[in-house]
Coordinates of C-alpha atoms in Angstrom, one line a residue:
M97 CA -57.6 -77.9 -96.8
N98 CA -61.3 -77.9 -96.5
Y99 CA -63.1 -76.3 -93.6
A100 CA -66.6 -77.2 -94.6
A101 CA -67.0 -79.5 -91.8
S102 CA -66.3 -76.8 -89.3
G103 CA -69.1 -74.7 -90.6
D104 CA -67.1 -71.7 -91.9
L105 CA -69.0 -70.3 -94.8
F106 CA -66.0 -68.4 -96.1
A107 CA -63.1 -70.8 -95.5
P108 CA -60.7 -71.6 -98.3
Q109 CA -61.3 -74.7 -100.2
S110 CA -57.6 -75.4 -101.0
A111 CA -54.3 -74.9 -99.3
S112 CA -53.3 -72.3 -101.9
H113 CA -56.1 -70.0 -101.1
V114 CA -54.9 -66.8 -99.3
N115 CA -56.5 -65.6 -96.1
S116 CA -58.3 -62.3 -95.8
F117 CA -55.2 -60.2 -95.6
G118 CA -53.1 -62.2 -98.0
A119 CA -51.1 -64.5 -95.8
H120 CA -50.8 -68.1 -97.0
P121 CA -51.7 -70.7 -94.4
T122 CA -48.8 -72.9 -93.3
A123 CA -48.8 -76.5 -92.6
N124 CA -49.0 -75.8 -88.9
Q125 CA -52.1 -73.7 -89.5
E126 CA -53.8 -76.4 -91.5
S127 CA -53.5 -78.9 -88.6
E128 CA -54.6 -76.4 -86.0
P129 CA -58.3 -76.7 -85.0
K130 CA -60.3 -73.6 -85.9
S131 CA -62.6 -71.8 -83.6
Y132 CA -65.0 -69.4 -85.3
G133 CA -67.6 -67.4 -83.4
S134 CA -67.9 -64.7 -81.0
A135 CA -70.6 -62.3 -80.2
A136 CA -68.1 -59.6 -80.8
P137 CA -66.2 -58.2 -83.7
S138 CA -64.2 -61.4 -84.1
I139 CA -64.3 -63.9 -86.8
I140 CA -62.3 -62.1 -89.4
F141 CA -59.9 -61.3 -86.7
N142 CA -59.9 -64.8 -85.4
E143 CA -59.0 -66.0 -88.9
V144 CA -56.4 -63.4 -89.4
S145 CA -55.1 -63.4 -85.8
I146 CA -54.4 -67.1 -85.5
R147 CA -51.1 -66.4 -87.2
P148 CA -51.7 -62.8 -88.4
N149 CA -48.3 -61.4 -88.5
Q150 CA -45.9 -64.3 -89.2
S151 CA -43.8 -64.4 -92.3
E152 CA -44.3 -67.5 -94.4
D153 CA -41.0 -69.0 -93.3
A154 CA -41.2 -67.8 -89.7
P155 CA -41.3 -70.3 -86.8
I156 CA -44.6 -70.7 -85.0
T157 CA -44.6 -69.2 -81.6
D158 CA -46.7 -70.8 -78.9
V159 CA -49.8 -68.9 -77.9
P160 CA -49.7 -68.7 -74.1
D161 CA -53.5 -68.6 -73.5
G162 CA -53.0 -66.6 -70.3
G163 CA -50.4 -65.0 -68.1
L164 CA -49.7 -61.5 -66.9
K165 CA -48.5 -60.2 -70.2
A166 CA -51.5 -61.7 -72.1
W167 CA -54.1 -60.2 -69.7
L168 CA -52.4 -56.8 -69.7
V169 CA -52.9 -56.9 -73.5
V170 CA -56.6 -57.6 -72.9
V171 CA -56.8 -54.7 -70.5
G172 CA -55.2 -52.4 -73.1
A173 CA -57.4 -53.7 -75.9
Y174 CA -60.5 -53.3 -73.7
L175 CA -59.7 -49.7 -73.0
A176 CA -59.0 -49.1 -76.7
L177 CA -62.5 -50.1 -77.7
F178 CA -64.0 -48.4 -74.6
S179 CA -62.5 -45.1 -75.6
S180 CA -62.9 -45.3 -79.4
F181 CA -65.9 -47.4 -80.4
G182 CA -67.5 -46.4 -77.1
V183 CA -67.7 -42.8 -78.4
V184 CA -69.3 -44.1 -81.6
N185 CA -71.9 -45.9 -79.5
A186 CA -72.7 -42.5 -77.8
Y187 CA -73.5 -40.8 -81.1
G188 CA -77.2 -40.7 -80.1
V189 CA -76.4 -38.0 -77.6
F190 CA -74.7 -35.9 -80.4
Q191 CA -77.6 -36.6 -82.7
E192 CA -80.1 -35.2 -80.3
Y193 CA -78.0 -32.2 -79.3
Y194 CA -77.1 -31.3 -82.9
T195 CA -80.7 -31.5 -83.9
T196 CA -82.0 -29.3 -81.1
T197 CA -79.1 -26.9 -80.5
L198 CA -76.0 -26.8 -82.7
L199 CA -77.4 -27.7 -86.1
P200 CA -81.1 -26.9 -85.9
N201 CA -81.4 -26.1 -89.6
A202 CA -79.9 -29.4 -90.7
S203 CA -82.2 -32.4 -91.3
P204 CA -82.0 -35.5 -89.1
S205 CA -80.7 -37.3 -92.2
V206 CA -77.8 -34.9 -92.7
I207 CA -76.9 -35.0 -89.0
S208 CA -77.0 -38.8 -88.8
L209 CA -74.6 -39.0 -91.7
I210 CA -71.9 -37.6 -89.5
G211 CA -72.1 -40.6 -87.3
S212 CA -72.5 -43.1 -90.1
L213 CA -69.5 -41.6 -91.8
Q214 CA -67.4 -42.8 -88.8
L215 CA -68.6 -46.3 -89.4
F216 CA -68.1 -46.1 -93.1
I217 CA -64.4 -45.1 -92.7
L218 CA -63.9 -47.7 -89.9
Y219 CA -65.0 -50.6 -92.0
G220 CA -63.7 -49.3 -95.3
L221 CA -60.2 -48.9 -94.0
S222 CA -60.1 -52.1 -92.0
P223 CA -58.6 -54.3 -94.8
L224 CA -55.7 -51.8 -95.2
I225 CA -55.2 -51.4 -91.5
G226 CA -55.2 -55.2 -91.2
K227 CA -52.3 -55.4 -93.7
L228 CA -50.4 -52.7 -91.9
F229 CA -50.9 -54.6 -88.6
D230 CA -49.6 -57.7 -90.2
T231 CA -46.3 -56.0 -91.1
Y232 CA -45.8 -53.3 -88.4
G233 CA -47.8 -54.5 -85.5
P234 CA -49.6 -52.0 -83.1
N235 CA -46.6 -49.9 -82.2
I236 CA -47.2 -47.4 -84.9
L237 CA -51.0 -47.8 -85.5
L238 CA -52.1 -47.3 -81.9
P239 CA -50.2 -44.1 -81.1
L240 CA -51.1 -42.6 -84.4
G241 CA -54.8 -43.6 -84.0
S242 CA -54.8 -42.2 -80.5
L243 CA -53.3 -38.9 -81.6
I244 CA -55.9 -38.6 -84.4
I245 CA -58.8 -39.5 -82.1
V246 CA -57.9 -37.0 -79.4
A247 CA -57.2 -34.3 -82.0
S248 CA -60.5 -34.8 -83.6
M249 CA -62.4 -34.5 -80.3
M250 CA -60.5 -31.3 -79.4
L251 CA -61.3 -29.9 -82.8
L252 CA -64.9 -31.0 -82.4
S253 CA -65.1 -29.0 -79.2
I254 CA -64.5 -25.7 -81.0
C255 CA -66.7 -26.4 -84.0
Q256 CA -69.1 -23.5 -84.7
A257 CA -72.8 -23.8 -84.4
G258 CA -74.5 -24.0 -87.8
E259 CA -71.3 -24.9 -89.6
T260 CA -72.2 -28.5 -90.5
Y261 CA -69.1 -29.1 -92.6
Q262 CA -66.9 -28.6 -89.5
F263 CA -68.7 -31.5 -87.7
Y264 CA -68.3 -33.7 -90.8
L265 CA -64.6 -33.1 -91.0
C266 CA -63.8 -33.4 -87.3
Q267 CA -66.2 -36.0 -86.0
G268 CA -67.0 -37.9 -89.2
V269 CA -63.8 -38.1 -91.2
L270 CA -60.9 -37.5 -88.7
F271 CA -62.4 -39.5 -85.8
G272 CA -63.4 -42.2 -88.3
I273 CA -59.7 -42.5 -89.4
G274 CA -58.4 -42.6 -85.9
N275 CA -61.0 -45.2 -84.9
A276 CA -60.0 -47.4 -87.8
L277 CA -56.4 -47.3 -86.7
I278 CA -57.4 -48.5 -83.2
F279 CA -60.2 -50.9 -83.8
T280 CA -58.4 -53.5 -86.0
P281 CA -55.3 -53.9 -83.8
A282 CA -57.3 -54.0 -80.6
L283 CA -59.2 -57.0 -81.8
A284 CA -56.6 -58.8 -83.9
I285 CA -54.1 -58.8 -81.0
A286 CA -56.2 -61.4 -79.1
G287 CA -55.0 -64.1 -81.5
H288 CA -51.4 -63.4 -80.5
W289 CA -52.0 -64.4 -76.9
F290 CA -55.0 -66.7 -76.8
K291 CA -56.1 -69.8 -78.6
R292 CA -58.5 -71.9 -76.6
K293 CA -60.0 -68.8 -74.9
R294 CA -59.9 -66.6 -77.9
A295 CA -63.7 -66.2 -78.5
Y296 CA -64.2 -65.5 -74.8
V297 CA -61.4 -63.0 -74.7
I298 CA -62.6 -61.2 -77.8
G299 CA -66.0 -61.0 -76.3
I300 CA -64.5 -59.3 -73.2
I301 CA -62.5 -56.9 -75.4
A302 CA -65.5 -56.0 -77.5
S303 CA -67.6 -55.4 -74.4
G304 CA -65.4 -52.4 -73.8
S305 CA -67.3 -50.6 -76.6
A306 CA -70.6 -51.3 -74.8
L307 CA -69.2 -49.9 -71.5
G308 CA -68.0 -46.9 -73.4
G309 CA -71.5 -46.6 -74.7
I310 CA -72.7 -46.3 -71.1
V311 CA -70.0 -44.0 -69.7
Y312 CA -69.7 -41.5 -72.5
P313 CA -73.4 -40.7 -72.9
I314 CA -73.7 -40.1 -69.2
L315 CA -70.5 -38.0 -69.1
L316 CA -71.5 -35.9 -72.1
Q317 CA -75.1 -35.3 -71.0
R318 CA -74.2 -34.2 -67.5
L319 CA -71.3 -32.0 -68.6
I320 CA -73.1 -30.4 -71.5
S321 CA -75.7 -29.1 -69.1
S322 CA -73.2 -27.8 -66.6
L323 CA -70.1 -26.9 -68.6
G324 CA -71.4 -26.5 -72.2
F325 CA -70.7 -28.6 -75.3
G326 CA -67.1 -27.5 -75.8
W327 CA -65.8 -28.4 -72.4
A328 CA -67.9 -31.6 -72.2
V329 CA -66.2 -32.9 -75.4
R330 CA -62.8 -31.8 -74.1
V331 CA -63.3 -33.7 -70.8
A332 CA -64.3 -36.7 -72.9
A333 CA -61.2 -36.3 -75.0
F334 CA -59.0 -36.3 -71.8
V335 CA -60.6 -39.5 -70.7
T336 CA -60.1 -41.0 -74.1
M337 CA -56.4 -39.9 -74.1
A338 CA -55.7 -41.5 -70.8
C339 CA -57.3 -44.8 -71.9
L340 CA -55.5 -44.9 -75.2
C341 CA -52.1 -44.1 -73.5
I342 CA -52.6 -47.2 -71.4
S343 CA -53.5 -49.2 -74.5
S344 CA -50.5 -48.0 -76.4
L345 CA -48.2 -49.1 -73.5
T346 CA -49.8 -52.5 -72.9
I347 CA -50.7 -53.9 -76.3
R348 CA -47.8 -55.9 -77.7
T349 CA -47.5 -58.6 -80.3
N350 CA -46.5 -62.2 -79.4
L351 CA -46.1 -63.6 -82.9
P352 CA -43.5 -62.7 -85.7
L353 CA -44.4 -59.9 -88.0
K354 CA -44.4 -60.3 -91.8
K355 CA -41.2 -59.2 -93.4
E356 CA -42.7 -57.0 -96.1
F357 CA -45.9 -54.9 -96.5
S358 CA -48.1 -56.0 -99.3
L359 CA -51.7 -55.2 -100.3
A360 CA -52.1 -58.5 -102.0
G361 CA -55.2 -60.3 -100.7
A362 CA -56.5 -57.4 -98.7
V363 CA -59.7 -57.5 -100.7
D364 CA -60.7 -60.6 -102.6
F365 CA -64.0 -60.4 -104.5
S366 CA -63.8 -64.0 -105.7
G367 CA -65.8 -64.9 -102.6
F368 CA -68.9 -63.6 -104.3
L369 CA -68.7 -66.5 -106.8
D370 CA -69.8 -68.7 -103.8
V371 CA -73.6 -68.5 -103.3
K372 CA -73.1 -68.9 -99.5
Y373 CA -70.8 -65.9 -99.4
T374 CA -73.0 -63.8 -101.6
L375 CA -76.1 -64.6 -99.5
S376 CA -74.2 -63.7 -96.3
A377 CA -72.9 -60.5 -97.8
I378 CA -76.5 -59.5 -98.7
G379 CA -77.6 -60.4 -95.2
A380 CA -74.8 -58.3 -93.7
F381 CA -75.8 -55.4 -95.9
L382 CA -79.5 -55.5 -95.0
G383 CA -78.7 -56.0 -91.3
F384 CA -76.1 -53.3 -91.0
Y385 CA -78.3 -50.9 -93.1
A386 CA -80.7 -50.9 -90.1
L387 CA -78.7 -52.0 -87.1
F388 CA -77.6 -48.6 -85.7
I389 CA -80.9 -46.7 -86.5
P390 CA -82.4 -47.3 -83.0
F391 CA -79.1 -46.3 -81.4
F392 CA -79.2 -43.0 -83.2
Y393 CA -82.9 -42.2 -82.8
I394 CA -84.1 -43.8 -79.5
E395 CA -83.5 -40.7 -77.4
S396 CA -85.4 -38.5 -79.9
Y397 CA -88.2 -41.0 -80.0
G398 CA -88.4 -41.1 -76.2
L399 CA -88.7 -37.3 -76.0
F400 CA -91.3 -37.4 -78.7
Q401 CA -93.3 -39.9 -76.6
D402 CA -93.2 -37.6 -73.6
V403 CA -90.8 -39.8 -71.7
D404 CA -89.3 -37.9 -68.8
P405 CA -86.2 -36.1 -70.2
T406 CA -84.1 -37.6 -67.5
L407 CA -85.1 -41.1 -68.4
A408 CA -85.0 -40.4 -72.2
K409 CA -81.3 -39.4 -71.9
Y410 CA -80.6 -42.8 -70.4
L411 CA -82.3 -44.9 -73.1
L412 CA -79.1 -45.1 -75.1
V413 CA -77.2 -46.0 -71.9
I414 CA -79.7 -48.8 -71.3
M415 CA -79.3 -50.0 -74.9
N416 CA -75.6 -50.1 -74.6
G417 CA -75.5 -51.5 -71.1
L418 CA -77.4 -54.7 -72.2
G419 CA -74.8 -55.1 -74.9
I420 CA -72.1 -56.0 -72.4
P421 CA -73.4 -59.6 -71.6
A422 CA -74.6 -59.9 -75.1
R423 CA -71.0 -59.5 -76.4
I424 CA -69.5 -62.1 -74.1
L425 CA -72.0 -64.9 -73.5
P426 CA -73.2 -65.6 -77.1
G427 CA -69.5 -65.9 -78.1
L428 CA -69.1 -68.9 -75.8
L429 CA -72.2 -70.5 -77.2
A430 CA -71.2 -69.8 -80.8
D431 CA -68.0 -71.8 -80.4
K432 CA -70.1 -74.8 -79.5
V433 CA -73.1 -74.6 -81.8
G434 CA -71.8 -72.3 -84.6
S435 CA -71.8 -68.6 -85.2
L436 CA -74.8 -68.4 -87.6
N437 CA -76.8 -70.7 -85.4
V438 CA -76.5 -68.0 -82.7
L439 CA -76.7 -65.0 -85.1
I440 CA -79.9 -65.9 -86.9
P441 CA -82.3 -66.2 -83.9
T442 CA -80.9 -63.1 -82.3
M443 CA -81.2 -61.1 -85.5
F444 CA -84.8 -62.3 -86.0
L445 CA -85.7 -61.3 -82.5
S446 CA -84.1 -57.9 -83.0
G447 CA -86.5 -57.3 -85.9
V448 CA -89.4 -58.7 -84.0
W449 CA -88.9 -56.3 -81.2
C450 CA -89.1 -53.4 -83.6
F451 CA -92.6 -54.5 -84.7
A452 CA -93.9 -56.0 -81.4
I453 CA -92.6 -53.4 -78.9
W454 CA -91.1 -50.3 -80.6
L455 CA -93.9 -49.7 -83.2
P456 CA -96.8 -49.7 -80.7
S457 CA -94.8 -48.2 -77.8
R458 CA -96.3 -45.2 -76.1
G459 CA -94.8 -44.0 -72.9
A460 CA -91.8 -44.7 -70.7
A461 CA -92.4 -48.4 -69.9
S462 CA -92.6 -49.7 -73.5
V463 CA -89.9 -47.5 -74.9
T464 CA -87.5 -48.5 -72.1
A465 CA -88.4 -52.2 -72.7
F466 CA -87.6 -51.9 -76.4
A467 CA -84.3 -50.2 -75.6
A468 CA -83.3 -53.0 -73.2
L469 CA -84.3 -55.9 -75.5
Y470 CA -82.9 -54.4 -78.6
G471 CA -79.6 -53.6 -76.9
L472 CA -79.4 -57.2 -75.6
F473 CA -80.1 -59.0 -78.9
S474 CA -78.6 -56.6 -81.5
A475 CA -75.2 -56.7 -79.7
S476 CA -75.0 -60.3 -80.9
I477 CA -75.1 -59.1 -84.4
T478 CA -72.4 -56.4 -84.0
P479 CA -70.3 -56.5 -86.0
V480 CA -70.7 -59.0 -88.8
E481 CA -67.1 -60.3 -88.8
K482 CA -68.0 -62.9 -86.2
F483 CA -70.0 -65.1 -88.5
G484 CA -67.5 -65.6 -91.2
A485 CA -66.7 -62.3 -93.0
R486 CA -63.1 -63.4 -93.5
L487 CA -62.4 -61.6 -96.8
G488 CA -61.8 -57.9 -96.9
S489 CA -64.5 -57.4 -99.5
I490 CA -67.2 -57.9 -96.9
Y491 CA -66.0 -54.8 -95.2
F492 CA -67.0 -52.7 -98.2
V493 CA -70.5 -54.1 -98.0
I494 CA -70.7 -53.2 -94.3
A495 CA -69.1 -49.8 -94.9
I496 CA -71.7 -48.8 -97.5
A497 CA -74.6 -50.1 -95.5
N498 CA -73.4 -48.1 -92.5
L499 CA -72.9 -45.0 -94.6
V500 CA -76.4 -44.9 -96.0
G501 CA -78.5 -46.6 -93.3
T502 CA -79.1 -44.0 -90.6
P503 CA -79.3 -41.1 -93.1
T504 CA -82.0 -43.0 -95.0
A505 CA -83.9 -43.5 -91.7
G506 CA -83.5 -39.8 -91.0
A507 CA -85.2 -39.1 -94.4
F508 CA -88.4 -40.6 -92.9
L509 CA -88.4 -37.8 -90.3
K510 CA -89.3 -34.9 -92.5
E511 CA -91.8 -34.1 -89.8
I512 CA -91.4 -35.2 -86.2
D513 CA -94.8 -36.9 -85.7
Q514 CA -96.1 -40.4 -85.0
K515 CA -96.7 -41.3 -88.6
H516 CA -93.1 -40.5 -89.7
F517 CA -91.6 -42.3 -86.7
E518 CA -93.8 -45.3 -87.5
W519 CA -92.4 -45.4 -91.1
L520 CA -88.9 -45.3 -89.7
I521 CA -89.6 -48.2 -87.3
I522 CA -91.2 -50.3 -90.0
F523 CA -88.3 -49.6 -92.3
T524 CA -85.8 -50.7 -89.5
G525 CA -87.6 -53.9 -88.6
T526 CA -88.2 -55.0 -92.2
L527 CA -84.6 -54.7 -93.1
I528 CA -83.4 -56.6 -90.0
L529 CA -85.9 -59.4 -90.6
A530 CA -84.9 -59.5 -94.3
G531 CA -81.2 -59.8 -93.3
A532 CA -82.0 -62.6 -90.9
A533 CA -84.0 -64.4 -93.6
T534 CA -81.1 -64.1 -96.0
F535 CA -78.6 -65.4 -93.4
T536 CA -81.0 -68.3 -92.9
A537 CA -80.9 -69.1 -96.6
A538 CA -77.1 -69.0 -96.5
R539 CA -77.0 -71.3 -93.5
F540 CA -79.2 -74.0 -95.1
V541 CA -77.4 -73.8 -98.4
H542 CA -74.2 -74.5 -96.4
A543 CA -75.7 -77.3 -94.3
R544 CA -79.3 -78.6 -94.5
S545 CA -79.2 -80.3 -91.2
V546 CA -80.8 -78.3 -88.4
F547 CA -78.2 -79.7 -86.0
A548 CA -75.2 -78.8 -88.1
R549 CA -72.6 -76.4 -86.5
V550 CA -72.5 -73.4 -88.8

């Protein structure tokens, strides 16, 4: 089996090669046309979820591509990402409040590490969670993840001001573990119910995280000012609990589960022997190193530039709001022209906006314009799975980049002044452009033709 013609940079070159979570492709899978590409966290899950849970001798169950049960699963998965990754997308609110109120003696770098720790755990645990999903489905993972997420938020609501370690444990570690248990099943389940519409459906599901990035910042900001931090987080936890209860009741598998749990193939570093894979891994590292920096610091930058505090609090909302169409529409285009062919220009433009708009921005109009444009184009990068990260080892690259990226940016803000913000912006734009250039090299190593679907 050779997928080179389809443009998958990381596809196996023989029928004996295992997929990203260790399942061997069957004859039926080899004849099935592949569809890679979504502007959402998709392609590793597309690859895994085509037949993610079947045992090697299990019969192939038809994927319905619609129907009431299938769309109820989509609703549940949408709410799962809305209430889990949506909270992650709202971390800019926590960053600003911790810096000014709860953890004023901690540096921006130390505070941003709380948020980046969530992402590190999410991606670092994903290969293991994927294997568990293959064997046990969502019936254990979703309720357990829901319990952990709600518990972490309740504990966060009683963390003491100045006690940085409490925020690390509750919001960084515990929430990160719960989020990992929710994130993978919520995306992987799409392949159980949809085939032709899979990229479109995964884009819809992933857009839930963007809507959460709108609702949770508004909810938290308004309730913190009226009820205080503790009750604001508790109300957010109740909203999250309601959404995740629905998700746990509606998300069900449609394909047979594997008979035995095995870690074999969860992480396969042999992909780095392929120059295309290695270049794409480097591009992913560079891109994800910088990707979330504007999301963490845009509100602080707006306040520094004397943007009206009311508008400054909505900059993160604007950034996340533009991510909704950017998670759905490019996925449809990627299925036609190739994932990298969509990713590369959007990634380049995200870097360009950093230099052309964010760097010279002074005042509300230019800062808001950057928030909107960066939210629109960077969402097409998030996360990297969509363009071929089909092996578990790519997750460790992403996890490390997420762990160190925003804290490194925070190190530039030793002083809150124009010069230090400019260094942060230059650092962000340079890394994103370098990542886009590396992906471009991977794309043309794979296929020299400009018109090739990659």
